XYZ file of C-alpha atoms in Angstrom:
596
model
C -84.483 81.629 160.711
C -80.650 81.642 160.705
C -79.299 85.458 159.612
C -77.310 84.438 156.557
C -75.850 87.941 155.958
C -74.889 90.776 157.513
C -74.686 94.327 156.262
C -71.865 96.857 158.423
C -72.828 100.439 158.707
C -70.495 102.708 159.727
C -72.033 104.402 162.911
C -69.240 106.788 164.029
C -70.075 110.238 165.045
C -68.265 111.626 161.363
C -70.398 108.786 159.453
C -73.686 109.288 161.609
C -73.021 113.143 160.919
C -73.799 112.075 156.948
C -77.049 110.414 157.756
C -75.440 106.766 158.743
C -77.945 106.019 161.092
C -81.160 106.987 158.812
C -79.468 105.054 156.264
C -79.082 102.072 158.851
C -82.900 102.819 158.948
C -83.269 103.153 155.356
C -81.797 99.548 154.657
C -83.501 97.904 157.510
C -87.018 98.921 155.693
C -85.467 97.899 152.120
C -85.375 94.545 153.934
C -88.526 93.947 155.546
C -90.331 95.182 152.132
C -88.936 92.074 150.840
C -89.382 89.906 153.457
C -85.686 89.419 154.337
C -85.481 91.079 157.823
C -84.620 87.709 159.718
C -81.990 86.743 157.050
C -80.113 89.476 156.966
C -78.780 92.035 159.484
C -77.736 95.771 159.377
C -75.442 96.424 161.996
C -74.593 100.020 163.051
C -71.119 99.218 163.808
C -67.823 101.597 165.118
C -65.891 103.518 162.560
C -64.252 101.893 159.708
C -61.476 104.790 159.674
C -62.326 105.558 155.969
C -64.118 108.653 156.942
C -63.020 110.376 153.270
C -64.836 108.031 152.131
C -68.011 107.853 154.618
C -70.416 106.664 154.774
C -69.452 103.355 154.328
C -71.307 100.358 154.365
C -69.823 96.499 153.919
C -71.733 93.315 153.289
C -70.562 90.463 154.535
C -69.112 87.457 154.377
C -68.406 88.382 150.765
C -66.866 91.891 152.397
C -68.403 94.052 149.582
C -66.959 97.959 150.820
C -69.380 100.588 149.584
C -68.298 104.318 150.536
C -70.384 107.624 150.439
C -73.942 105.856 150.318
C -77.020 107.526 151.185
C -80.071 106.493 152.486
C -81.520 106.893 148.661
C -79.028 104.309 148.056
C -80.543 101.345 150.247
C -82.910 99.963 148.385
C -80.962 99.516 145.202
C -78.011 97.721 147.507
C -80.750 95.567 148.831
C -82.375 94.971 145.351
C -79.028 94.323 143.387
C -76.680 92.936 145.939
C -78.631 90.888 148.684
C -81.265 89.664 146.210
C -79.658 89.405 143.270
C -76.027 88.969 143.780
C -75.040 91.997 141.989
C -72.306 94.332 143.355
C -73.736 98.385 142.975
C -70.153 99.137 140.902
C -71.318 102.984 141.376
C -71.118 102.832 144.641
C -67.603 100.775 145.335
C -64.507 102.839 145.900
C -62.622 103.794 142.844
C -58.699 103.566 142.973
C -57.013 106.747 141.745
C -54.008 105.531 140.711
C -55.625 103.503 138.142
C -59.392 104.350 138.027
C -60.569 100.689 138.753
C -62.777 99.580 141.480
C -62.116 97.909 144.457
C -64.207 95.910 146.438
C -62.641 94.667 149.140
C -61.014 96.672 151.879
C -58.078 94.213 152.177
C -57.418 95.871 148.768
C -57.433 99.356 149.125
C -53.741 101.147 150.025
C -55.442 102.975 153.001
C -55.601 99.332 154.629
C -52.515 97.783 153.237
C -50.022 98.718 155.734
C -52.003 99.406 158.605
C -52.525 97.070 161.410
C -55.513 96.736 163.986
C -54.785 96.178 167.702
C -56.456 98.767 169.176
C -59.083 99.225 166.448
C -59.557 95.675 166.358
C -63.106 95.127 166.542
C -64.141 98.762 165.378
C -65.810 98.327 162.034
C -66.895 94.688 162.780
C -69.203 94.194 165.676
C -72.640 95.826 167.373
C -70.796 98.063 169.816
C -74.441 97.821 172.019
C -73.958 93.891 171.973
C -71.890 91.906 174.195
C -72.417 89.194 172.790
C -70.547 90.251 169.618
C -67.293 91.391 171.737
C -67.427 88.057 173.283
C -68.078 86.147 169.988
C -64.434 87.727 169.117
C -62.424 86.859 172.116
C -63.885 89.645 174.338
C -63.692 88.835 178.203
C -61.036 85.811 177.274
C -58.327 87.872 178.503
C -59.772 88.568 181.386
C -61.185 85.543 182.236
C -57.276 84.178 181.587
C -56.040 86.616 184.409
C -58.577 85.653 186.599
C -58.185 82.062 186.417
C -54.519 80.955 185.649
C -52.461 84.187 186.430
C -51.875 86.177 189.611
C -51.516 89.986 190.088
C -47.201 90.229 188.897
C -47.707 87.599 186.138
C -50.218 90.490 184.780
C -48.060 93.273 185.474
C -45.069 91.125 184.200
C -47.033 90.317 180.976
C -47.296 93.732 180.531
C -44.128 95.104 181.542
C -42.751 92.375 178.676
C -44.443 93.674 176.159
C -42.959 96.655 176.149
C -46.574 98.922 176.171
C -45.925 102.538 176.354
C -49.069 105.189 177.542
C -50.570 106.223 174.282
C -51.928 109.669 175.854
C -48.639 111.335 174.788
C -46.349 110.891 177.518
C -45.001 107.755 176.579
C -44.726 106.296 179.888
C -44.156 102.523 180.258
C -47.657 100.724 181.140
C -46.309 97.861 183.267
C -44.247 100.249 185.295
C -46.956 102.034 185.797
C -49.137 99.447 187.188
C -45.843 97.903 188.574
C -45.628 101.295 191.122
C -49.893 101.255 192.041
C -49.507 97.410 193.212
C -46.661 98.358 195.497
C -49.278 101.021 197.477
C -51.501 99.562 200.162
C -55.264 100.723 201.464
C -58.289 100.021 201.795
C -59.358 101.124 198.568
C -57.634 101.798 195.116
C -58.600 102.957 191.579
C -58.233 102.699 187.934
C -58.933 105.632 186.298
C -59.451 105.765 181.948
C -58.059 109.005 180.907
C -61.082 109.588 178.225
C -60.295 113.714 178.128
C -59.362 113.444 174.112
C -59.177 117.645 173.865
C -56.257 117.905 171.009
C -58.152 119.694 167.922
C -58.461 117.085 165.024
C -58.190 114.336 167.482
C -60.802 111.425 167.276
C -58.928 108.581 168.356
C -59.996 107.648 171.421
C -63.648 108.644 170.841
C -63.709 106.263 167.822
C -62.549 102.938 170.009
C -65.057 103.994 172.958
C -67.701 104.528 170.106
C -66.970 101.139 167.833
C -65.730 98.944 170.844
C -66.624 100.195 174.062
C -66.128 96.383 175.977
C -62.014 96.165 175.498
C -61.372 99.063 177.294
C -64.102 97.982 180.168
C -62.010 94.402 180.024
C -58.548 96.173 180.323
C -59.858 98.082 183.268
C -60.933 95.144 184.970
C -57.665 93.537 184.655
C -55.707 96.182 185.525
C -58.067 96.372 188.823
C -57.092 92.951 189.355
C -52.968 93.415 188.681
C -53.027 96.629 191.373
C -55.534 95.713 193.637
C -58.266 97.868 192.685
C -61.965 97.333 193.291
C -63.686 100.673 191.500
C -62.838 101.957 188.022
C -64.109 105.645 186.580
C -63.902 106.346 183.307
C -63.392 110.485 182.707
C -64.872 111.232 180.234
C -65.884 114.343 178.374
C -69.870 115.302 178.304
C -69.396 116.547 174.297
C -68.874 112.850 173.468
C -72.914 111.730 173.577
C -72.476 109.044 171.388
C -69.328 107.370 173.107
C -71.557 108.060 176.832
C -74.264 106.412 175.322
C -72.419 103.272 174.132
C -70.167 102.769 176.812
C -72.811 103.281 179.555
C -74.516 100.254 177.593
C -71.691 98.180 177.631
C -71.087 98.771 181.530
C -74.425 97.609 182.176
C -74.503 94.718 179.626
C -70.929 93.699 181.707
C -73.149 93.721 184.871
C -75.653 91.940 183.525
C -73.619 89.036 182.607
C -71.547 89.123 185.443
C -68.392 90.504 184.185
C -68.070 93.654 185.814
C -69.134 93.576 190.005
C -69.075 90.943 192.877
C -67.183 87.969 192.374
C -66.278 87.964 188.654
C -66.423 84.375 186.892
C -66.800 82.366 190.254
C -62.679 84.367 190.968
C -63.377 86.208 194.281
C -62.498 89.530 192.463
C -65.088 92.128 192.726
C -65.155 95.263 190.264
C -67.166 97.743 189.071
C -66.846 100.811 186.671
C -69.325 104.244 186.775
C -68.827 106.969 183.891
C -67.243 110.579 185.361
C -68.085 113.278 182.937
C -66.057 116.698 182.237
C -66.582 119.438 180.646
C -63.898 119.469 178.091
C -61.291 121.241 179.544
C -57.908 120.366 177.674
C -55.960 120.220 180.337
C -57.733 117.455 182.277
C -55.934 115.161 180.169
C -53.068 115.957 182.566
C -53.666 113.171 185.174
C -53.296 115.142 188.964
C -55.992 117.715 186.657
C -57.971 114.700 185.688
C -58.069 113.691 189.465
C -58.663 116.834 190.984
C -61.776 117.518 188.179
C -62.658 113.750 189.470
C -62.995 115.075 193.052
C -65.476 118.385 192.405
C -62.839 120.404 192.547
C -61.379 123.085 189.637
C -59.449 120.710 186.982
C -55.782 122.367 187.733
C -52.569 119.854 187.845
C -50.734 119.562 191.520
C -47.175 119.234 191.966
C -45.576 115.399 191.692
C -44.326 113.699 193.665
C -46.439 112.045 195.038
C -47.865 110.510 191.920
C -51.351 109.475 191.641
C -49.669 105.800 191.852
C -49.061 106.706 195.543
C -51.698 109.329 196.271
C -54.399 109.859 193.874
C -58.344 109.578 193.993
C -59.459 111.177 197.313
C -55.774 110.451 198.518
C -55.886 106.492 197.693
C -53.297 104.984 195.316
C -54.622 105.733 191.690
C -53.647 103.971 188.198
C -54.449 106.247 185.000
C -53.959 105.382 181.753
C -56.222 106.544 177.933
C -58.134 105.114 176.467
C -55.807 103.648 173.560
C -53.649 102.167 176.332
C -56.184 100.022 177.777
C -57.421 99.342 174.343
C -54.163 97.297 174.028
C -54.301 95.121 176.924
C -56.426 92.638 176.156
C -54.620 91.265 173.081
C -51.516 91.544 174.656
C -52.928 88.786 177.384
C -54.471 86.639 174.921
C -51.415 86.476 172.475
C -48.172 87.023 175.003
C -46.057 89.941 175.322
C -43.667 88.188 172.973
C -46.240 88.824 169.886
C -46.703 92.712 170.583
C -42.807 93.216 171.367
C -42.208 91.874 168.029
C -44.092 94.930 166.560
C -42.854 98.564 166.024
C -39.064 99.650 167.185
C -36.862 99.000 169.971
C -38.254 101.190 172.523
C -41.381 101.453 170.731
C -43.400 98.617 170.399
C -46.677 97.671 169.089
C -48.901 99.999 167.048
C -50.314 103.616 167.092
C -53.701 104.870 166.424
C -53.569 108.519 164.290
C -56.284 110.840 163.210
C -54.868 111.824 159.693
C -56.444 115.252 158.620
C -55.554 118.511 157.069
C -54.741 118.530 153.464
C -54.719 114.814 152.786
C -56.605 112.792 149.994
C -57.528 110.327 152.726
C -58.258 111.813 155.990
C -59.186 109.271 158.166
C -58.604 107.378 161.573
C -55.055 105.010 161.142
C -53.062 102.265 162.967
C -49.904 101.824 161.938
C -47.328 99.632 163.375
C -44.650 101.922 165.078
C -41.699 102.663 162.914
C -43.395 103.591 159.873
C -42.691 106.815 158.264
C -44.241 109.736 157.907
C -44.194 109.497 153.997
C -45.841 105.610 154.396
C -48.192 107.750 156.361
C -49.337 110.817 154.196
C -48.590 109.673 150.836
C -49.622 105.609 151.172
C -52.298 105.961 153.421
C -53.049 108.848 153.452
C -53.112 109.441 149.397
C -50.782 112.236 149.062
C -51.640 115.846 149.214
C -54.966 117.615 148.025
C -55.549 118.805 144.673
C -51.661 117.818 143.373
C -50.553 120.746 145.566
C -47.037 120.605 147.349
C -46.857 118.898 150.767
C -45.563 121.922 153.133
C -45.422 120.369 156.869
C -46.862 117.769 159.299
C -48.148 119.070 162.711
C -47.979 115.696 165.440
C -48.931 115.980 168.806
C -51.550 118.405 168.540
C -50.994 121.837 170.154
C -48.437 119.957 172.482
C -46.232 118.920 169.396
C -44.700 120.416 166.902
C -44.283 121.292 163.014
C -41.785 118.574 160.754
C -40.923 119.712 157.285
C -40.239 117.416 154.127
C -36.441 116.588 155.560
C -38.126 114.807 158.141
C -40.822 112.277 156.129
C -38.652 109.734 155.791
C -38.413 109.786 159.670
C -39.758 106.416 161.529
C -42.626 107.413 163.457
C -41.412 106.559 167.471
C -41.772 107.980 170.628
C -38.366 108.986 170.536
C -37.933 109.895 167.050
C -40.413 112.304 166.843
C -38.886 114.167 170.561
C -35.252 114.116 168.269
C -37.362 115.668 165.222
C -38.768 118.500 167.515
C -42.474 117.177 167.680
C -43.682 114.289 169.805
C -46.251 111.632 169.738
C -48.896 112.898 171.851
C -52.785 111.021 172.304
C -51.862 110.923 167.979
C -53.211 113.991 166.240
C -52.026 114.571 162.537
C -52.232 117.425 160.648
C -51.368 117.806 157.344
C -50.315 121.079 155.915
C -49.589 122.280 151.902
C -48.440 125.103 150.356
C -51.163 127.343 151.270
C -50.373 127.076 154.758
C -48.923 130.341 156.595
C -46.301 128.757 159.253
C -46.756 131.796 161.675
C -50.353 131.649 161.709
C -50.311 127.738 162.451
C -48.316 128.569 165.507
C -50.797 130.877 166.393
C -53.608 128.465 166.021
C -52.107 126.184 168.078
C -50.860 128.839 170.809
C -54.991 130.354 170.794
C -56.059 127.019 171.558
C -53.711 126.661 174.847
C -53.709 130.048 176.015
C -57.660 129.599 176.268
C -57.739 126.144 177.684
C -54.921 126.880 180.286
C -55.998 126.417 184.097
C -54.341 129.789 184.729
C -52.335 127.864 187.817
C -49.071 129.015 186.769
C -47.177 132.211 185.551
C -45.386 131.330 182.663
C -48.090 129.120 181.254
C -50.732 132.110 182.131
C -49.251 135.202 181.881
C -46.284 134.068 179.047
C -48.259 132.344 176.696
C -50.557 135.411 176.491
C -47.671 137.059 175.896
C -46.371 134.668 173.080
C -49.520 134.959 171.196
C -49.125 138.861 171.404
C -46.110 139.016 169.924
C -47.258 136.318 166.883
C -50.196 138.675 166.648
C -48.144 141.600 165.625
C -45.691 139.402 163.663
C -48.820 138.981 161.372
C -49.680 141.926 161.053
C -46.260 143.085 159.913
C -45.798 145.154 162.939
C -42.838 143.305 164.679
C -39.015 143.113 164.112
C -36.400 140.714 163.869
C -35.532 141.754 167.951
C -39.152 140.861 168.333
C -38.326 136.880 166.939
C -35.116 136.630 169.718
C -37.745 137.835 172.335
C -40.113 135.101 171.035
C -37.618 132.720 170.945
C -36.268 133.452 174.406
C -39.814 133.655 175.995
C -41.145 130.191 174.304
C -37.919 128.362 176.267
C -38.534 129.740 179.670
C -41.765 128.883 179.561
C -41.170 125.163 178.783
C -38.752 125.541 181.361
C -40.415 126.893 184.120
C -44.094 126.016 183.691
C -45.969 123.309 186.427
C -47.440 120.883 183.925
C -47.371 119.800 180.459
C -49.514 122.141 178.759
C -47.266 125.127 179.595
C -44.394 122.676 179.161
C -45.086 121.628 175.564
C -47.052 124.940 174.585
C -43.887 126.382 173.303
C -43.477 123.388 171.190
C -45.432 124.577 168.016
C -43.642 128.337 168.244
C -40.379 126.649 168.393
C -40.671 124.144 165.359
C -41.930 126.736 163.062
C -38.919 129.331 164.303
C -36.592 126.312 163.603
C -38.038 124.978 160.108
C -39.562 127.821 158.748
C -37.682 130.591 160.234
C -37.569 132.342 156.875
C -41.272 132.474 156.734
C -40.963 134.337 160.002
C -38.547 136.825 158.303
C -40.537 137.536 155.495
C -43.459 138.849 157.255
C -41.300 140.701 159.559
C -38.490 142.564 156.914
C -40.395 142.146 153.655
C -43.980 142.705 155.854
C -45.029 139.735 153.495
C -46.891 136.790 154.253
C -46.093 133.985 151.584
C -48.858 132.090 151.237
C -51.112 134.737 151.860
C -52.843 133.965 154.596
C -52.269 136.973 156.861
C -54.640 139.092 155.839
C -52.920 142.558 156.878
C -49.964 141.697 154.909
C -51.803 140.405 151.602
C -52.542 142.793 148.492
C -54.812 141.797 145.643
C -54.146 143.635 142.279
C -55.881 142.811 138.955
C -53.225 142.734 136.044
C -54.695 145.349 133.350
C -53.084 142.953 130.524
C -54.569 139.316 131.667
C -57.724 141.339 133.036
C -60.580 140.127 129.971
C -63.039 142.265 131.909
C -65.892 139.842 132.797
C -67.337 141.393 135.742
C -66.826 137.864 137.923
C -64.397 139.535 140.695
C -66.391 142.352 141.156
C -69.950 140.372 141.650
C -68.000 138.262 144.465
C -66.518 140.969 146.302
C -68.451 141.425 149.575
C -67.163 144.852 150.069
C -67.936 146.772 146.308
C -64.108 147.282 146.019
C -63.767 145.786 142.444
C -64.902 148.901 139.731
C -64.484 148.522 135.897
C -66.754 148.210 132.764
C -67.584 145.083 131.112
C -64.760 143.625 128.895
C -62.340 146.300 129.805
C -59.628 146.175 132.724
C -61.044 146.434 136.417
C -58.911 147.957 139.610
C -58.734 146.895 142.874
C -59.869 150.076 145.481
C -57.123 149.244 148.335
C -59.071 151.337 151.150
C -62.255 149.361 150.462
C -60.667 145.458 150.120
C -61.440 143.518 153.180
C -58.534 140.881 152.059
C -61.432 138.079 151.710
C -59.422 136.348 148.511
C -63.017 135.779 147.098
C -61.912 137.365 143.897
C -58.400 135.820 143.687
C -60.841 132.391 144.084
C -62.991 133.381 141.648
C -60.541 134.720 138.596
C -60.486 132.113 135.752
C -57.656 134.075 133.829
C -55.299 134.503 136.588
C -55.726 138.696 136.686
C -55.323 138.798 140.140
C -52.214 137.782 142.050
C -51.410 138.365 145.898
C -48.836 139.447 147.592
């Protein structure tokens, strides 16, 4: 019997964390209770990106977009919808500009001005089926190469397009496998840089995840353009989910004779094994990457010679991320001409972003290049939590920096974002409001690299330790303003002086907040204030005696027996015993208590 419907689960590691897969389970039962397992098909596809919204599941071909089902939820979608033709309106998203609900996905303004290269198939195909990547286009490309192009009309192709490494450092693709072709020996490697480590990143997790073949295929033909034979994909070991699919899809490849000896009848052998590491951030630096690759401790060299030249074991070595392979394919099948014509100048194409933070619709994005950050947070993204003001925008991860409101309107490039004192990077994007303390995000960001730094260097070991030191006792309203020029000072010599680009770009964070919220910096230094009240040595709760109506709520919540005062008459605050938690602050419903 012919499957006349199909029914899209979102099976991303976010959506599967909500129960996804039981209710993939759930609706496969709903259906064979009614004798309509061979008709119709639940698929436990790749993320949809909506993942405010997850989980999501979509019926198609009528493309019916449910969001936050459970598995309680199957059987009505399977009694209303597939048997009776009845949409579950409960269940459809609700717009909330105008309260209405919207079925379709083409209709919702987190789709509207995205656009899907490198998400492509993520959301619409079996990531465990080949047969599905194949059914849309999959292996074409390669099979193109193969058959009708020869190793420079790839990297030409490529070079055209105008492709730029989506890992961060922005370096042109073609170029790149331009330099590896030039390299002779007996062997030669492609290498997918699949070491995603930036906190709040899921971008290259999702495509390995929801379509696991295109960067397999992209591999393959960038074996072909260099004269490679073996491809490793480095991967980290706390990605189960994107192991587990992609190891399918490698052997599925074999099995049909698209990855190993003489590909499609061509002559061109290659083959692709899974390397996994152990999530150290700064294997995402490529000589780190290689030398984790090769058993030894994951620490960059010095360049040159690039991994082009010398790289695996000493042989000439392409690596590019995930994202950037994700690319290739489409760029084969519909000319360099068609992805040049998207995004800037020296930008082209699209971006994948992980939008989180204080944002209505956090969420996994691609946006053409050359959008703004406003388009961004406030179209797609749905403006700021809970009405509250929009404060700053952290891109790059911990290797970018902080922008500020005068910079929304700013089109989101390579180069743009490098003017605006942040930078692209693998495509992390935080969202910060009000309630934000500046300083502290600075020394989120500087925690994170001072723990996952290799230690190789001095000014990346010993001065980022350092830095976070000194933001330490900024928070706690123990430093001066002499102590800021010293920050200041110390932040640029390490970017100067440091081997690689986690010490180089560490800085980057300190420096953005010292430049766009340098009065931040000076209240919690001269007034020993924190502003948004986040630093907990500086913050001081006090109960107004006047607004104060005496009902007892503050002092049940506070952890520490600090609140005292009899029922319906003013309560105090006892200064020695508050812990700073902001439980009772939280809990006031007549605004008694005020920080500062």
């Amino acid at each position: 019997m012919a499957v006349k419907m199909h029914i899209l689960v979102c099976g991303g590691t976010g959506c599967i964390s909500s129960q996804s897969d039981r209710l993939a389970e759930a609706l496969k039962e709903a259906l064979a209770k009614r004798g309509l397992a061979e008709e119709v098909k639940v698929v436990l596809s790749g993320c949809f990106g909506f993942c405010e919204q997850g989980p999501i599941v979509k019926v198609a071909p009528d493309n019916t977009f449910y969001v936050k089902v459970t598995p309680e939820d199957a059987d009505e979608i399977v009694a209303e919808h597939i048997l009776k033709g009845r949409k579950v309106t409960r269940l459809l998203y609700k717009d909330p500009k105008t309260a209405h609900e919207v079925s379709d996905s083409k209709h919702m303004d987190f789709y509207k001005k995205q656009m899907r290269i490198a998400l492509r198939n993520c959301g619409f195909i079996d990531p465990e089926n080949v047969n599905e990547y194949i059914a849309r286009d999959g292996y074409e490309a390669l099979g193109k190469v193969l058959t009708s192009m020869k190793p420079q009309d790839v990297i030409a192709e490529v070079k055209k397009s105008g492709l730029r490494g989506r890992g961060g450092g922005g370096f042109p693709t073609g170029l790149k496998w331009e330099i590896a072709s030039r390299f002779s020996a007996d062997q030669k490697y492609v290498i997918c840089n699949a070491d995603e480590g930036d906190p709040g990143a899921f971008m290259d997790r999702s495509i390995l995840e929801g379509d696991p073949h295109s960067v397999i295929e992209a591999m393959a033909i960038c074996g072909y353009a260099i004269g490679a034979t073996k491809g490793m994909v480095y991967i980290r070991a706390e990605y189960p989910l994107a192991v587990k699919r992609l190891q399918k899809a490698i052997e599925d490849a074999r099995e049909v004779g698209l990855l190993g000896k003489d590909i499609l009848g061509s002559g061109f052998d290659f083959d692709v094994e899974l390397r996994y590491g152990a999530g150290a951030f700064v294997c995402g630096e490529e000589t780190a990457l290689i030398q984790s690759l090769e058993g030894n401790r994951g620490e960059p060299v010095s360049k040159p010679p690039f991994p082009a030249e010398r790289g695996f074991y000493g042989k000439p070595s392409n690596v590019n991320n995930v994202e950037t392979f994700a690319c290739v394919p489409p760029i084969i099948l519909k000319g360099a001409d068609w992805f040049a014509s998207i995004g800037t100048e020296k930008s082209k194409g699209t971006k994948v972003f992980a939008l989180a933070g204080k944002v209505n619709n956090v969420g996994l994005v691609e946006v053409p290049m050359g959008i703004t950050l406003r388009e961004v947070i406030y179209d797609i993204g749905g403006g700021i939590r809970d009405g509250r003001k929009f404060k700053a925008v952290q891109t790059g991860g911990p290797s970018g920096g902080c922008l500020t409101e005068k910079h929304l309107d700013t089109p989101i490039d390579f180069d743009n974002l490098l003017e605006a004192g942040s930078m692209m990077g693998s495509g992390g994007m935080i969202v910060m409001d009000e309630d934000n303390c500046m300083v502290s995000v600075a020394k989120f960001y500087l925690e994170f690299t001072v723990e996952e730094s290799c230690g190789k260097c001095t000014p990346c070991r010993v001065g980022n330790r350092r830095m976070l030191e000194m933001l330490d006792k900024i928070c706690q309203g123990k430093a001066t303003r002499d102590d800021l020029n010293r920050l200041r000072e110390l932040a640029l010599i390490i970017k100067d002086t440091s081997l690689c680009g986690l010490g180089q770009t560490a800085p980057n964070p300190v420096l953005s907040t010292l430049d766009n919220f340098f009065d931040e910096y000076l209240a919690h230094v001269e007034e020993k204030r924190c502003p948004a009240g986040k630093c907990k040595d500086l913050v001081r709760y006090v109960i107004d005696p006047e607004k104060c109506k005496g009902c007892t709520l503050c002092a049940k919540v506070c952890p520490a027996d600090a609140i005292s005062g009899k029922v319906r008459e003013p309560h105090v605050i006892d200064q020695d015993k508050c812990v700073k938690c902001g439980a009772c602050y939280t809990a006031c419903k007549f605004g008694a208590i005020s920080r500062s």
